Coordinates of C-alpha atoms in Angstrom, one line a residue:
Chain I
M1 CA 0.0 0.0 0.0
K2 CA 1.6 3.2 -1.1
C3 CA -0.9 5.9 -0.1
L4 CA 0.9 8.5 -2.2
R5 CA -2.1 10.8 -1.7
N6 CA -0.2 13.9 -2.7
L7 CA 1.9 12.6 -5.5
S8 CA 2.4 15.6 -7.8
D9 CA 1.3 15.2 -11.3
G10 CA 3.9 17.7 -12.5
G11 CA 5.6 15.0 -14.5
L12 CA 2.6 14.4 -16.6
H13 CA 3.7 14.6 -20.2
V14 CA 1.0 12.5 -22.0
A15 CA -1.3 14.1 -24.5
E16 CA -4.3 14.5 -22.2
I17 CA -7.7 15.8 -23.2
R18 CA -9.2 18.8 -21.5
V19 CA -12.9 19.6 -21.3
I20 CA -13.3 23.2 -20.3
P21 CA -16.7 24.4 -19.2
L22 CA -17.7 27.8 -20.7
K23 CA -19.9 29.4 -18.1
F24 CA -21.9 32.4 -19.4
R25 CA -22.2 35.6 -17.3
N26 CA -26.0 35.5 -17.6
K27 CA -28.9 33.7 -19.3
V28 CA -29.2 33.8 -23.1
L29 CA -32.3 35.8 -24.2
P30 CA -34.0 36.1 -27.6
G31 CA -32.0 38.3 -29.9
D32 CA -28.8 37.8 -28.0
N33 CA -25.6 37.3 -30.0
W34 CA -24.6 33.8 -28.8
L35 CA -21.3 34.0 -30.5
S36 CA -20.3 37.2 -28.7
K37 CA -21.3 35.5 -25.5
I38 CA -18.9 32.7 -26.2
I39 CA -16.1 35.1 -27.0
S40 CA -16.7 37.0 -23.8
C41 CA -16.7 33.8 -21.9
L42 CA -13.3 32.8 -23.4
N43 CA -12.0 36.3 -22.6
D44 CA -13.1 35.9 -19.0
L45 CA -11.1 32.7 -18.8
Q46 CA -8.2 34.4 -20.6
L47 CA -8.5 31.6 -23.2
S48 CA -7.9 31.8 -26.9
L49 CA -9.1 29.2 -29.3
M50 CA -6.2 27.2 -30.7
D51 CA -5.8 25.0 -33.8
G52 CA -7.5 21.7 -33.3
D53 CA -9.9 22.9 -30.6
V54 CA -13.5 21.7 -30.7
L55 CA -16.3 24.0 -29.4
V56 CA -19.4 22.2 -28.3
I57 CA -22.5 24.4 -27.8
S58 CA -26.0 23.4 -26.7
A59 CA -28.4 23.7 -29.6
K60 CA -31.0 25.1 -27.2
V61 CA -29.0 28.2 -26.5
V62 CA -28.7 28.9 -30.2
S63 CA -32.5 28.4 -30.6
I64 CA -33.3 30.8 -27.8
A65 CA -31.0 33.4 -29.1
E66 CA -32.5 33.0 -32.5
G67 CA -35.9 33.7 -31.0
L68 CA -37.4 30.2 -31.6
A69 CA -38.9 29.7 -28.2
V70 CA -42.6 29.1 -28.7
K71 CA -45.4 30.2 -26.3
L72 CA -47.3 26.9 -25.7
S73 CA -50.6 28.8 -25.2
S74 CA -50.3 30.2 -28.8
I75 CA -50.5 26.7 -30.2
Q76 CA -53.8 25.1 -31.3
P77 CA -53.7 21.3 -30.9
T78 CA -55.1 19.2 -33.7
N79 CA -57.2 16.1 -32.9
K80 CA -54.1 13.9 -33.6
A81 CA -52.1 15.9 -31.0
R82 CA -54.9 15.6 -28.4
E83 CA -55.1 11.8 -29.1
L84 CA -51.4 11.3 -28.6
A85 CA -51.3 13.7 -25.6
K86 CA -53.9 11.6 -23.9
L87 CA -52.2 8.3 -24.8
Y88 CA -48.8 9.4 -23.5
S89 CA -49.9 11.8 -20.6
M90 CA -48.5 14.9 -22.4
D91 CA -49.7 18.5 -22.8
P92 CA -51.7 18.8 -26.0
H93 CA -50.1 22.1 -27.0
F94 CA -46.6 20.7 -26.4
T95 CA -47.5 17.5 -28.4
Q96 CA -48.7 19.6 -31.3
L97 CA -45.4 21.4 -31.4
V98 CA -43.6 18.1 -31.3
L99 CA -45.7 16.9 -34.3
D100 CA -44.9 20.1 -36.2
E101 CA -41.2 19.7 -35.5
A102 CA -40.8 15.9 -36.1
D103 CA -40.1 14.3 -39.4
F104 CA -41.6 11.0 -38.1
V105 CA -43.3 9.9 -34.9
V106 CA -42.4 6.3 -34.2
G107 CA -43.7 5.5 -30.7
G108 CA -43.8 6.8 -27.2
V109 CA -43.8 6.3 -23.5
K110 CA -45.4 8.3 -20.7
G111 CA -44.3 11.9 -21.2
A112 CA -42.4 11.6 -24.4
L113 CA -42.7 10.6 -28.1
L114 CA -40.0 8.8 -29.9
T115 CA -39.4 10.8 -33.1
V116 CA -37.0 11.1 -35.9
K117 CA -35.7 14.5 -36.9
R118 CA -32.8 15.3 -39.2
G119 CA -32.3 11.5 -39.4
I120 CA -31.7 11.2 -35.7
F121 CA -33.9 9.3 -33.2
I122 CA -34.7 11.9 -30.5
A123 CA -37.3 12.3 -27.8
N124 CA -40.0 14.9 -28.7
A125 CA -38.3 16.0 -31.9
G126 CA -35.7 17.8 -29.7
V127 CA -38.4 20.2 -28.4
D128 CA -37.6 20.9 -24.7
L129 CA -39.3 22.6 -21.8
S130 CA -36.3 22.7 -19.4
N131 CA -34.4 26.0 -19.4
A132 CA -37.0 27.4 -21.8
P133 CA -38.4 30.8 -21.1
P134 CA -41.6 30.7 -18.9
G135 CA -44.6 29.2 -20.7
C136 CA -42.4 28.3 -23.7
A137 CA -40.8 25.3 -25.3
V138 CA -37.7 25.4 -27.4
P139 CA -37.3 23.4 -30.7
W140 CA -33.9 22.8 -32.5
P141 CA -32.4 25.7 -34.5
R142 CA -34.1 26.2 -37.8
D143 CA -30.9 25.6 -39.7
P144 CA -28.4 23.8 -37.4
D145 CA -25.8 23.5 -40.2
G146 CA -26.0 27.2 -41.0
S147 CA -25.7 28.2 -37.3
A148 CA -22.7 25.8 -36.9
F149 CA -21.1 27.2 -40.1
K150 CA -21.5 30.8 -38.9
A151 CA -19.9 30.0 -35.6
W152 CA -17.0 28.1 -37.3
Q153 CA -16.3 31.0 -39.7
T154 CA -16.5 33.7 -37.1
L155 CA -14.4 31.9 -34.4
K156 CA -11.8 30.8 -36.9
N157 CA -11.4 34.4 -38.0
E158 CA -11.5 35.8 -34.5
Y159 CA -8.8 33.6 -33.3
C160 CA -6.8 33.0 -36.5
C161 CA -7.3 29.2 -36.3
S162 CA -6.5 27.1 -39.3
S163 CA -8.5 24.2 -37.9
L164 CA -11.4 24.3 -35.5
G165 CA -14.3 22.0 -34.9
V166 CA -17.8 23.2 -34.0
I167 CA -20.7 21.1 -32.7
L168 CA -24.3 22.0 -31.9
S169 CA -25.3 19.4 -29.4
D170 CA -28.3 18.0 -27.7
S171 CA -28.9 15.1 -25.3
R172 CA -30.7 11.9 -26.2
V173 CA -31.7 8.6 -24.6
Q174 CA -30.4 5.2 -25.6
P175 CA -32.4 2.0 -26.1
L176 CA -32.5 0.0 -22.8
R177 CA -30.2 2.4 -21.0
L178 CA -31.3 4.9 -18.3
G179 CA -30.3 8.5 -18.8
T180 CA -29.2 10.8 -21.6
T181 CA -25.9 11.0 -23.5
G182 CA -24.8 13.5 -26.1
V183 CA -25.6 13.8 -29.8
A184 CA -24.1 16.1 -32.3
I185 CA -27.0 17.6 -34.3
A186 CA -24.7 19.7 -36.5
T187 CA -20.9 19.6 -37.1
C188 CA -18.6 21.9 -38.9
G189 CA -14.9 22.1 -39.7
F190 CA -13.8 18.5 -38.9
Q191 CA -14.5 14.9 -39.8
P192 CA -17.2 13.8 -37.3
V193 CA -16.7 10.1 -37.8
I194 CA -13.2 8.5 -37.8
D195 CA -12.9 5.6 -40.2
L196 CA -10.4 3.2 -38.6
R197 CA -11.0 0.5 -41.3
G198 CA -7.7 -0.6 -42.7
R199 CA -5.6 0.6 -39.7
K200 CA -3.7 -2.2 -38.0
D201 CA -4.7 -3.6 -34.6
L202 CA -2.2 -4.7 -31.9
F203 CA -1.6 -7.9 -33.9
N204 CA -1.0 -6.1 -37.1
R205 CA -4.3 -7.2 -38.7
P206 CA -6.4 -4.6 -40.5
L207 CA -9.5 -3.5 -38.6
K208 CA -12.7 -4.4 -40.5
I209 CA -15.7 -2.5 -39.3
K210 CA -14.4 0.0 -36.8
Q211 CA -15.6 3.6 -37.1
L212 CA -15.7 6.1 -34.2
A213 CA -18.6 8.5 -33.8
L214 CA -16.1 11.2 -32.8
A215 CA -18.7 14.1 -32.9
D216 CA -21.1 12.2 -30.6
L217 CA -18.2 11.2 -28.3
L218 CA -17.2 14.9 -28.1
A219 CA -20.9 15.9 -27.5
S220 CA -21.0 13.4 -24.6
A221 CA -17.7 14.5 -23.1
A222 CA -18.9 18.1 -23.2
I223 CA -22.1 17.2 -21.2
L224 CA -19.7 16.2 -18.3
A225 CA -18.6 19.8 -18.1
M226 CA -21.8 21.6 -19.2
G227 CA -24.4 20.2 -16.8
E228 CA -28.1 20.2 -17.7
A229 CA -29.8 22.1 -14.9
S230 CA -29.1 25.8 -13.9
E231 CA -25.4 25.8 -14.4
L232 CA -25.4 28.5 -17.0
T233 CA -22.8 26.5 -18.8
P234 CA -24.2 25.8 -22.3
A235 CA -20.9 25.3 -24.0
A236 CA -17.6 23.5 -23.6
L237 CA -14.2 23.7 -25.2
I238 CA -12.4 20.4 -25.8
R239 CA -8.7 20.5 -26.3
G240 CA -6.2 17.8 -27.1
V241 CA -8.3 15.6 -29.5
Q242 CA -6.8 14.9 -32.9
I243 CA -9.3 16.2 -35.5
T244 CA -9.1 16.0 -39.3
P245 CA -10.0 19.5 -40.6
V246 CA -12.7 19.7 -43.3
D247 CA -13.8 23.0 -44.9
G248 CA -17.4 23.6 -44.0
C249 CA -20.3 21.5 -42.6
T250 CA -20.0 17.8 -42.1
S251 CA -23.3 16.8 -40.4
R252 CA -24.2 14.5 -43.2
Q253 CA -21.2 12.3 -42.4
T254 CA -22.8 11.4 -39.1
F255 CA -25.8 9.6 -40.7
I256 CA -25.9 5.9 -41.6
S257 CA -28.0 4.3 -44.3
P258 CA -30.6 1.9 -42.9
K259 CA -29.1 -0.9 -44.9
E260 CA -26.0 -0.6 -42.8
C261 CA -27.6 0.3 -39.4
L262 CA -27.5 -2.5 -37.0
F263 CA -30.8 -1.6 -35.5
S264 CA -32.6 -1.4 -38.8
S265 CA -34.6 -4.7 -38.3
L266 CA -36.3 -2.9 -35.4
Y267 CA -37.6 0.2 -37.0
P268 CA -40.3 0.7 -39.6
S269 CA -39.4 0.7 -43.2
F270 CA -40.6 4.2 -43.9
L271 CA -37.5 5.4 -42.0
E272 CA -35.4 4.1 -44.8
E273 CA -36.5 6.9 -47.0
A274 CA -36.0 9.5 -44.3
S275 CA -32.5 8.3 -43.4
S276 CA -31.2 7.7 -46.9
C277 CA -32.2 11.3 -47.8
K278 CA -29.9 12.4 -45.1
V279 CA -31.7 15.8 -45.0
H280 CA -34.2 17.5 -42.9
L281 CA -37.6 16.4 -44.2
P282 CA -40.8 18.3 -43.9
G283 CA -42.9 17.2 -41.0
K284 CA -44.8 14.0 -41.8
W285 CA -47.2 11.9 -39.8
P286 CA -47.3 8.3 -41.1
Chain Y
M1 CA -10.0 40.3 -35.3
K2 CA -7.7 39.7 -32.3
C3 CA -5.5 36.9 -33.4
L4 CA -4.3 36.3 -29.9
R5 CA -2.8 33.0 -31.0
N6 CA -0.5 32.7 -28.1
L7 CA -2.8 33.9 -25.3
S8 CA -1.6 32.1 -22.3
D9 CA -4.2 30.0 -20.5
G10 CA -2.3 30.4 -17.2
G11 CA -5.3 32.3 -15.8
L12 CA -7.5 29.3 -16.1
H13 CA -9.2 28.6 -12.8
V14 CA -12.4 26.8 -13.9
A15 CA -13.0 23.3 -12.8
E16 CA -12.0 21.6 -16.0
I17 CA -12.2 17.9 -16.7
R18 CA -9.1 15.9 -17.7
V19 CA -9.1 12.7 -19.6
I20 CA -5.7 11.1 -19.2
P21 CA -4.8 8.2 -21.5
L22 CA -3.1 5.2 -19.7
K23 CA -0.7 3.8 -22.3
F24 CA 0.5 0.3 -21.4
R25 CA 4.1 -0.7 -21.8
N26 CA 3.2 -3.8 -23.8
K27 CA 0.3 -5.9 -24.9
V28 CA -1.9 -7.6 -22.3
L29 CA -1.6 -11.4 -22.5
P30 CA -3.6 -14.3 -20.9
G31 CA -2.7 -14.6 -17.3
D32 CA -1.4 -11.0 -16.9
N33 CA -2.4 -9.1 -13.9
W34 CA -4.2 -6.2 -15.5
L35 CA -4.5 -4.2 -12.3
S36 CA -0.7 -4.3 -11.8
K37 CA -0.4 -3.0 -15.4
I38 CA -2.6 -0.1 -14.6
I39 CA -0.6 0.7 -11.4
S40 CA 2.6 0.5 -13.4
C41 CA 1.2 2.8 -16.0
L42 CA 0.1 5.4 -13.3
N43 CA 3.6 5.1 -11.8
D44 CA 5.2 5.8 -15.2
L45 CA 3.1 8.9 -15.4
Q46 CA 4.0 9.8 -11.8
L47 CA 0.3 9.9 -11.2
S48 CA -1.5 8.8 -8.1
L49 CA -5.3 8.2 -8.0
M50 CA -7.2 10.9 -6.1
D51 CA -10.6 11.0 -4.4
G52 CA -13.3 11.4 -7.1
D53 CA -11.2 10.0 -9.9
V54 CA -12.9 7.6 -12.4
L55 CA -10.9 4.8 -14.0
V56 CA -12.2 3.5 -17.3
I57 CA -10.8 0.3 -18.6
S58 CA -11.6 -1.6 -21.7
A59 CA -13.5 -4.8 -21.0
K60 CA -11.5 -6.5 -23.7
V61 CA -8.3 -6.2 -21.8
V62 CA -9.8 -7.7 -18.7
S63 CA -11.2 -10.6 -20.8
I64 CA -7.8 -11.3 -22.4
A65 CA -6.0 -11.2 -19.1
E66 CA -8.6 -13.5 -17.6
G67 CA -7.8 -16.0 -20.4
L68 CA -11.2 -15.7 -22.1
A69 CA -10.0 -15.4 -25.7
V70 CA -11.5 -18.3 -27.7
K71 CA -9.7 -20.0 -30.6
L72 CA -12.3 -19.9 -33.4
S73 CA -11.2 -23.1 -34.9
S74 CA -12.1 -24.9 -31.7
I75 CA -15.8 -24.0 -32.1
Q76 CA -18.2 -26.4 -33.8
P77 CA -21.0 -24.3 -35.4
T78 CA -24.6 -25.5 -35.1
N79 CA -27.0 -25.4 -38.0
K80 CA -28.5 -22.2 -36.6
A81 CA -25.1 -20.6 -36.5
R82 CA -24.4 -21.7 -40.1
E83 CA -27.8 -20.3 -41.2
L84 CA -27.2 -16.9 -39.6
A85 CA -23.6 -16.8 -40.8
K86 CA -24.8 -17.2 -44.4
L87 CA -27.6 -14.7 -44.0
Y88 CA -25.3 -12.0 -42.6
S89 CA -22.0 -12.9 -44.4
M90 CA -20.3 -13.9 -41.1
D91 CA -17.8 -16.6 -40.1
P92 CA -19.9 -19.6 -38.8
H93 CA -17.4 -20.3 -35.9
F94 CA -17.6 -16.6 -34.8
T95 CA -21.4 -16.7 -35.2
Q96 CA -21.6 -19.7 -32.9
L97 CA -19.6 -17.9 -30.3
V98 CA -21.9 -14.9 -30.6
L99 CA -25.0 -17.2 -30.1
D100 CA -23.3 -18.7 -27.1
E101 CA -22.6 -15.3 -25.6
A102 CA -25.9 -13.5 -26.4
D103 CA -28.9 -13.4 -24.2
F104 CA -31.0 -12.6 -27.2
V105 CA -30.4 -12.2 -31.0
V106 CA -32.7 -9.5 -32.3
G107 CA -31.6 -8.9 -35.9
G108 CA -28.5 -8.2 -38.0
V109 CA -26.8 -6.6 -40.9
K110 CA -23.9 -7.7 -43.1
G111 CA -21.1 -8.7 -40.7
A112 CA -22.9 -8.3 -37.4
L113 CA -25.8 -9.5 -35.3
L114 CA -27.8 -7.2 -33.1
T115 CA -28.0 -8.8 -29.7
V116 CA -28.9 -8.1 -26.1
K117 CA -26.4 -9.1 -23.4
R118 CA -26.6 -8.0 -19.8
G119 CA -29.7 -5.9 -20.7
I120 CA -27.6 -3.9 -23.3
F121 CA -28.1 -3.7 -27.0
I122 CA -24.7 -4.6 -28.4
A123 CA -23.2 -5.8 -31.7
N124 CA -22.2 -9.5 -31.7
A125 CA -22.9 -9.9 -27.9
G126 CA -19.7 -7.9 -27.3
V127 CA -17.5 -10.6 -28.9
D128 CA -14.7 -8.9 -30.8
L129 CA -12.1 -9.9 -33.3
S130 CA -10.0 -6.7 -33.3
N131 CA -7.0 -6.7 -31.0
A132 CA -7.7 -10.3 -30.1
P133 CA -4.9 -12.8 -30.2
P134 CA -4.4 -14.4 -33.6
G135 CA -7.2 -16.8 -34.6
C136 CA -9.2 -15.8 -31.5
A137 CA -12.2 -13.8 -30.6
V138 CA -12.7 -12.1 -27.2
P139 CA -16.1 -12.1 -25.4
W140 CA -17.0 -9.9 -22.4
P141 CA -15.5 -10.8 -19.0
R142 CA -17.4 -13.7 -17.3
D143 CA -18.3 -11.5 -14.3
P144 CA -17.9 -7.8 -15.2
D145 CA -19.3 -6.7 -11.8
G146 CA -16.8 -8.9 -10.0
S147 CA -13.9 -7.6 -12.1
A148 CA -14.9 -4.0 -11.6
F149 CA -15.4 -4.6 -7.8
K150 CA -11.9 -6.2 -7.5
A151 CA -10.3 -3.2 -9.3
W152 CA -12.2 -0.7 -7.2
Q153 CA -11.2 -2.4 -3.9
T154 CA -7.6 -2.9 -4.9
L155 CA -7.1 0.6 -6.3
K156 CA -8.9 2.4 -3.4
N157 CA -6.6 0.5 -1.0
E158 CA -3.5 1.1 -3.1
Y159 CA -4.0 4.9 -3.3
C160 CA -6.0 5.4 0.0
C161 CA -8.9 6.9 -1.9
S162 CA -12.2 7.4 -0.1
S163 CA -14.1 7.7 -3.3
L164 CA -13.2 6.2 -6.7
G165 CA -15.2 5.2 -9.7
V166 CA -14.4 2.2 -11.9
I167 CA -15.9 1.4 -15.3
L168 CA -15.5 -1.5 -17.6
S169 CA -16.3 -0.2 -21.0
D170 CA -17.0 -1.3 -24.5
S171 CA -18.0 0.5 -27.7
R172 CA -21.4 0.2 -29.3
V173 CA -23.3 1.6 -32.2
Q174 CA -26.4 3.9 -32.1
P175 CA -29.5 3.6 -34.1
L176 CA -29.3 5.7 -37.3
R177 CA -25.8 7.0 -36.4
L178 CA -22.6 6.1 -38.0
G179 CA -19.8 4.9 -35.7
T180 CA -19.4 3.7 -32.2
T181 CA -19.7 5.5 -28.8
G182 CA -18.9 4.2 -25.3
V183 CA -21.0 2.1 -23.0
A184 CA -20.3 1.1 -19.4
I185 CA -20.9 -2.6 -19.1
A186 CA -20.0 -2.6 -15.4
T187 CA -19.7 0.3 -12.9
C188 CA -18.4 0.3 -9.3
G189 CA -18.0 2.9 -6.5
F190 CA -20.2 5.7 -7.8
Q191 CA -23.8 6.5 -9.0
P192 CA -23.7 5.8 -12.8
V193 CA -26.9 7.8 -13.5
I194 CA -27.4 11.3 -12.1
D195 CA -31.0 12.0 -11.3
L196 CA -31.6 15.7 -12.0
R197 CA -35.4 15.5 -11.4
G198 CA -36.5 18.1 -8.9
R199 CA -33.4 20.3 -9.5
K200 CA -34.2 23.8 -10.7
D201 CA -33.6 25.0 -14.2
L202 CA -32.5 28.5 -15.1
F203 CA -36.0 29.8 -14.6
N204 CA -36.4 28.1 -11.2
R205 CA -38.7 25.4 -12.4
P206 CA -38.1 21.8 -11.4
L207 CA -36.7 19.5 -14.1
K208 CA -39.1 16.7 -14.8
I209 CA -37.5 13.9 -16.7
K210 CA -33.8 14.7 -16.8
Q211 CA -31.4 11.9 -15.9
L212 CA -27.8 11.8 -17.0
A213 CA -26.2 8.6 -18.1
L214 CA -23.0 9.6 -16.3
A215 CA -21.2 6.2 -16.7
D216 CA -21.9 6.0 -20.5
L217 CA -20.8 9.7 -20.9
L218 CA -17.5 8.8 -19.0
A219 CA -17.0 5.7 -21.2
S220 CA -17.5 7.9 -24.3
A221 CA -15.1 10.5 -23.0
A222 CA -12.5 7.8 -22.3
I223 CA -12.7 6.5 -25.9
L224 CA -11.4 10.0 -27.0
A225 CA -8.2 9.2 -25.1
M226 CA -8.0 5.4 -25.5
G227 CA -8.3 4.9 -29.3
E228 CA -9.5 1.7 -30.8
A229 CA -6.6 0.5 -33.0
S230 CA -3.1 -0.3 -31.9
E231 CA -2.6 2.5 -29.5
L232 CA -1.9 0.2 -26.5
T233 CA -4.0 2.5 -24.5
P234 CA -6.9 0.4 -23.1
A235 CA -7.6 2.6 -20.1
A236 CA -8.1 6.3 -19.2
L237 CA -8.3 8.2 -16.0
I238 CA -10.9 10.9 -15.8
R239 CA -10.4 13.7 -13.2
G240 CA -12.6 16.6 -12.3
V241 CA -16.1 15.1 -12.6
Q242 CA -18.3 15.3 -9.6
I243 CA -19.2 11.7 -8.6
T244 CA -21.5 10.5 -5.8
P245 CA -19.7 7.6 -4.1
V246 CA -21.5 4.3 -3.6
D247 CA -20.1 1.4 -1.7
G248 CA -19.8 -1.4 -4.3
C249 CA -21.2 -2.3 -7.7
T250 CA -23.8 -0.1 -9.4
S251 CA -24.2 -1.6 -12.8
R252 CA -27.9 -2.3 -12.2
Q253 CA -28.6 1.4 -11.9
T254 CA -27.7 1.8 -15.6
F255 CA -30.6 -0.4 -16.8
I256 CA -34.1 0.9 -17.6
S257 CA -37.3 -1.0 -17.5
P258 CA -38.9 -1.4 -21.0
K259 CA -42.0 0.3 -19.7
E260 CA -40.0 3.5 -19.4
C261 CA -37.6 3.0 -22.4
L262 CA -38.5 5.4 -25.2
F263 CA -37.5 2.8 -27.8
S264 CA -39.6 0.0 -26.3
S265 CA -42.3 0.2 -29.1
L266 CA -39.5 -0.8 -31.5
Y267 CA -38.2 -3.9 -29.9
P268 CA -39.8 -7.3 -29.4
S269 CA -41.8 -8.0 -26.2
F270 CA -39.6 -10.9 -25.1
L271 CA -37.0 -8.3 -24.3
E272 CA -39.2 -7.0 -21.5
E273 CA -38.4 -10.1 -19.5
A274 CA -34.7 -9.8 -20.2
S275 CA -34.5 -6.2 -19.2
S276 CA -36.7 -6.2 -16.2
C277 CA -34.6 -9.0 -14.7
K278 CA -31.6 -6.7 -15.0
V279 CA -29.3 -9.6 -14.8
H280 CA -27.1 -11.6 -17.1
L281 CA -29.5 -14.3 -18.5
P282 CA -28.3 -17.6 -19.9
G283 CA -28.0 -17.7 -23.7
K284 CA -31.4 -18.0 -25.4
W285 CA -32.4 -18.1 -29.0
P286 CA -36.0 -16.9 -29.5

């Protein structure tokens, strides 16, 4: 038993990864410039963005700043929304907003619908009540790729970075697991999936099917620093990860065609069309 | 445009999270003491474990050390295995091992079966060919909870920690997403899911359904440092995350009952039994 409780880690020379929470000075309100807020936050921390950094920002903050919060009382529920709301013990106004936002509704449990939006399985089409202005719900940004691209361009310019990754993130649940992890709903400036196929394993054999969902891993790591309640920390800077720079948006690379998706035997065939399009489809109710 | 390329981050005083890769000196072989290897690795880095640290270790390394790698040529495939192997373009010997290891087989795509093991949706029941000894495949450890518990007890004692988290991790795919993220197949010493329900959001309203899959988030963050090819880095130390200490194994807390699982309308009803048991069931083929 060594009990080296106070062993210094001054000798640490490995390439470690740092996840730095970006705590805002105050709440984001409609009309706010969320990019300026991030820059202020970095200034407060005396931090400059460096080549290879990845900035993860909660999609919700972008939506609120872009004025997308919806007053629930302003929504008129359809019969379909009332029916589903009753079935799943939900508010009919909120349910209507979810139907408007979803590309497909696939099922549900008490309090939430399982939907597909932007080719992603997500609860309630990403519409969220937590941390939304009073009486409001907040959907995903109208154009997640556009918002991520704007952030990427602005921050690259501001900090003279030659490579920078930007992720708009949300949280999502996993089949048969309790609790939420992170998902990248838009990515810009880097390859969001690392293809390891062909690289050698420890025994010098080529890997066959290994691909890493880098953007989702980064979105999950960021949640560890961001929190989900009242922490006022809707963004995180991740430093020390090897990224492969790409010029522009890369969200499409995170999708998989249903033919290759391991879970495809579970979900309805109409999703094939949705997923293979790899684009945001207009709201549909099968 | 500021171009403060070299702005020092010496002023950084936020509680950041560090993900430190633990690179082994050499390959893990059958019969190796994997815990000694982790301690050697920490010594090499002049690092001591501290209260609140979380150690994430690849389940595969534990399996190899425990002598669980299986020579594929020693396996006699059944007709069922041959049938599935043909259907999904897989090796019949490997397919038989997957059937032996799986609690349920739910579907498949070219090269992989979707299975449930230990209440977790996982490709090929967690049996893996990459980084396995030549001609072999590696299943999950026989008793993941027991292995995690042993690590937790030994390391807590070695470093005089009053709180320490241990995770045995694997990678898994997500429905409709390309690439793998992390999953905690066994957890020990801390609450693996953080229940935020009742905490206040930014507008002082209680959160209703928010729970964080902390262990899976940590397993994902660790992958960023560990790599999946020949990096010889099958473990990572995560420092700076708030954990709630628990005495002993906590893997069961990561499961959800199918009644509450958002994806339950997608999967067959026989899984209800598997998941509500929340234990490793003997291999079954529905």
